């Protein structure tokens, strides 16, 4: 049985989480990533915002009514390997997340998530910030 490929399929949250955990366990740092290809415009994405330092686009597997990613153009594999020289870039990602959340109408709040490493659920080894909103989010996450 193959998974439904239609954007109209409804996936049970537990099944979606199991798939994300599986992806995180199989992902490896190093080399090119899908985000690098999006940054270079080699593959399409639903881009919300872009500047010299970052690109913002909708997640292809949204976990909330609004779910987008803020991705630095600089290739940094994970938050655990950031350099102190990246401090301004990391701050910029937060400011852009705030701007895009406001532009997307997330007036009642939103969640910011950075997954790091296999146990943190990181499935793409290019640092990225998830912004999720549009509904009451549960706690604890994961």
Coordinates of C-alpha atoms in Angstrom, one line a residue:
X1 CA 0.0 0.0 0.0
X2 CA 1.5 3.4 -1.0
X3 CA 0.9 6.6 0.8
X4 CA -1.6 9.1 -0.6
X5 CA 0.3 11.7 -2.7
X6 CA -2.6 14.1 -3.0
X7 CA -2.4 17.4 -1.0
X8 CA -6.0 16.6 0.1
X9 CA -5.1 13.4 2.0
X10 CA -5.6 13.6 5.7
X11 CA -2.9 11.8 7.7
X12 CA -3.3 10.9 11.3
X13 CA -1.0 13.0 13.5
X14 CA 0.6 9.9 15.0
X15 CA 1.4 8.5 11.5
X16 CA 2.9 11.8 10.4
X17 CA 5.0 12.0 13.6
X18 CA 6.2 8.4 13.0
X19 CA 7.2 9.3 9.5
X20 CA 9.1 12.4 10.7
X21 CA 10.9 10.3 13.3
X22 CA 11.9 7.8 10.6
X23 CA 13.2 10.6 8.4
X24 CA 15.3 12.0 11.3
X25 CA 16.8 8.6 12.1
X26 CA 17.9 8.2 8.4
X27 CA 19.1 11.8 7.9
X28 CA 22.9 12.4 7.9
X29 CA 24.8 15.7 8.1
X30 CA 27.0 16.7 5.2
X31 CA 26.6 17.4 1.5
X32 CA 23.8 19.2 -0.3
X33 CA 20.3 19.3 1.0
X34 CA 16.8 20.0 -0.3
X35 CA 17.0 23.5 1.3
X36 CA 20.2 24.2 -0.7
X37 CA 18.4 23.3 -3.9
X38 CA 15.5 25.6 -2.9
X39 CA 17.9 28.5 -2.1
X40 CA 19.5 28.0 -5.5
X41 CA 16.0 27.8 -7.2
X42 CA 16.8 24.3 -8.5
X43 CA 13.5 23.0 -7.1
X44 CA 10.3 25.0 -6.5
X45 CA 8.9 26.1 -3.2
X46 CA 6.1 28.3 -2.0
X47 CA 8.3 31.2 -1.0
X48 CA 6.9 33.7 1.4
X49 CA 9.9 36.0 1.9
X50 CA 13.5 36.2 0.8
X51 CA 16.5 38.5 1.4
X52 CA 20.3 38.3 1.2
X53 CA 20.5 36.2 4.4
X54 CA 17.5 33.9 4.4
X55 CA 14.6 32.4 2.6
X56 CA 11.1 31.6 4.0
X57 CA 8.7 29.1 2.5
X58 CA 5.8 26.9 3.4
X59 CA 6.5 23.4 4.8
X60 CA 5.6 20.7 2.4
X61 CA 4.2 18.6 5.3
X62 CA 2.5 21.1 7.5
X63 CA 1.9 20.2 11.1
X64 CA -0.4 23.2 11.8
X65 CA -2.8 25.3 9.6
X66 CA 0.2 27.7 9.2
X67 CA 3.6 26.1 9.0
X68 CA 6.6 27.7 7.4
X69 CA 10.3 27.4 7.6
X70 CA 12.9 30.2 8.0
X71 CA 16.2 29.0 6.4
X72 CA 19.5 30.8 6.4
X73 CA 21.2 30.9 3.0
X74 CA 24.5 30.1 4.7
X75 CA 25.0 26.4 4.9
X76 CA 24.9 25.6 8.7
X77 CA 24.1 21.9 9.3
X78 CA 22.6 22.3 12.8
X79 CA 22.1 24.7 15.7
X80 CA 24.6 22.6 17.7
X81 CA 27.4 23.7 15.4
X82 CA 26.7 27.4 15.0
X83 CA 29.7 29.7 15.5
X84 CA 29.6 32.8 17.6
X85 CA 30.2 34.7 14.3
X86 CA 26.6 33.6 13.3
X87 CA 25.0 35.5 16.2
X88 CA 23.7 38.3 14.0
X89 CA 22.3 35.8 11.4
X90 CA 20.5 33.8 14.1
X91 CA 18.9 37.0 15.4
X92 CA 17.9 37.9 11.8
X93 CA 16.1 34.6 11.5
X94 CA 14.1 35.4 14.6
X95 CA 13.2 38.9 13.4
X96 CA 12.1 37.5 10.0
X97 CA 10.1 34.7 11.7
X98 CA 8.2 37.4 13.6
X99 CA 7.7 39.5 10.5
X100 CA 6.4 36.6 8.5
X101 CA 4.2 35.4 11.3
X102 CA 2.5 38.8 11.4
X103 CA 2.2 38.9 7.6
X104 CA 0.5 35.4 7.8
X105 CA -2.0 36.7 10.4
X106 CA -0.8 34.7 13.4
X107 CA -2.1 37.3 15.8
X108 CA -2.9 34.8 18.6
X109 CA 0.6 33.4 18.8
X110 CA 2.7 30.8 17.2
X111 CA 5.4 28.3 18.1
X112 CA 9.1 28.5 17.0
X113 CA 10.9 25.1 16.8
X114 CA 14.5 24.2 15.9
X115 CA 15.1 20.4 15.7
X116 CA 18.7 19.4 16.4
X117 CA 20.2 16.0 15.7
X118 CA 18.4 12.6 15.5
X119 CA 16.9 12.7 19.0
X120 CA 15.7 16.2 18.3
X121 CA 13.9 15.1 15.1
X122 CA 16.2 16.9 12.6
X123 CA 15.4 15.4 9.2
X124 CA 17.3 18.0 7.0
X125 CA 20.8 18.9 8.0
X126 CA 20.6 22.6 7.1
X127 CA 19.6 24.8 10.0
X128 CA 16.0 25.9 9.8
X129 CA 13.4 27.4 12.1
X130 CA 9.8 26.0 12.0
X131 CA 7.0 28.6 12.6
X132 CA 3.7 26.9 13.5
X133 CA 0.4 28.5 14.2
X134 CA -3.2 29.0 13.3
X135 CA -4.6 26.8 16.1
X136 CA -4.1 26.1 19.8
X137 CA -0.9 24.1 20.0
X138 CA -0.6 21.3 22.5
X139 CA 2.0 20.9 25.2
X140 CA 4.3 19.1 25.7
X141 CA 5.4 18.9 22.0
X142 CA 6.7 15.5 20.8

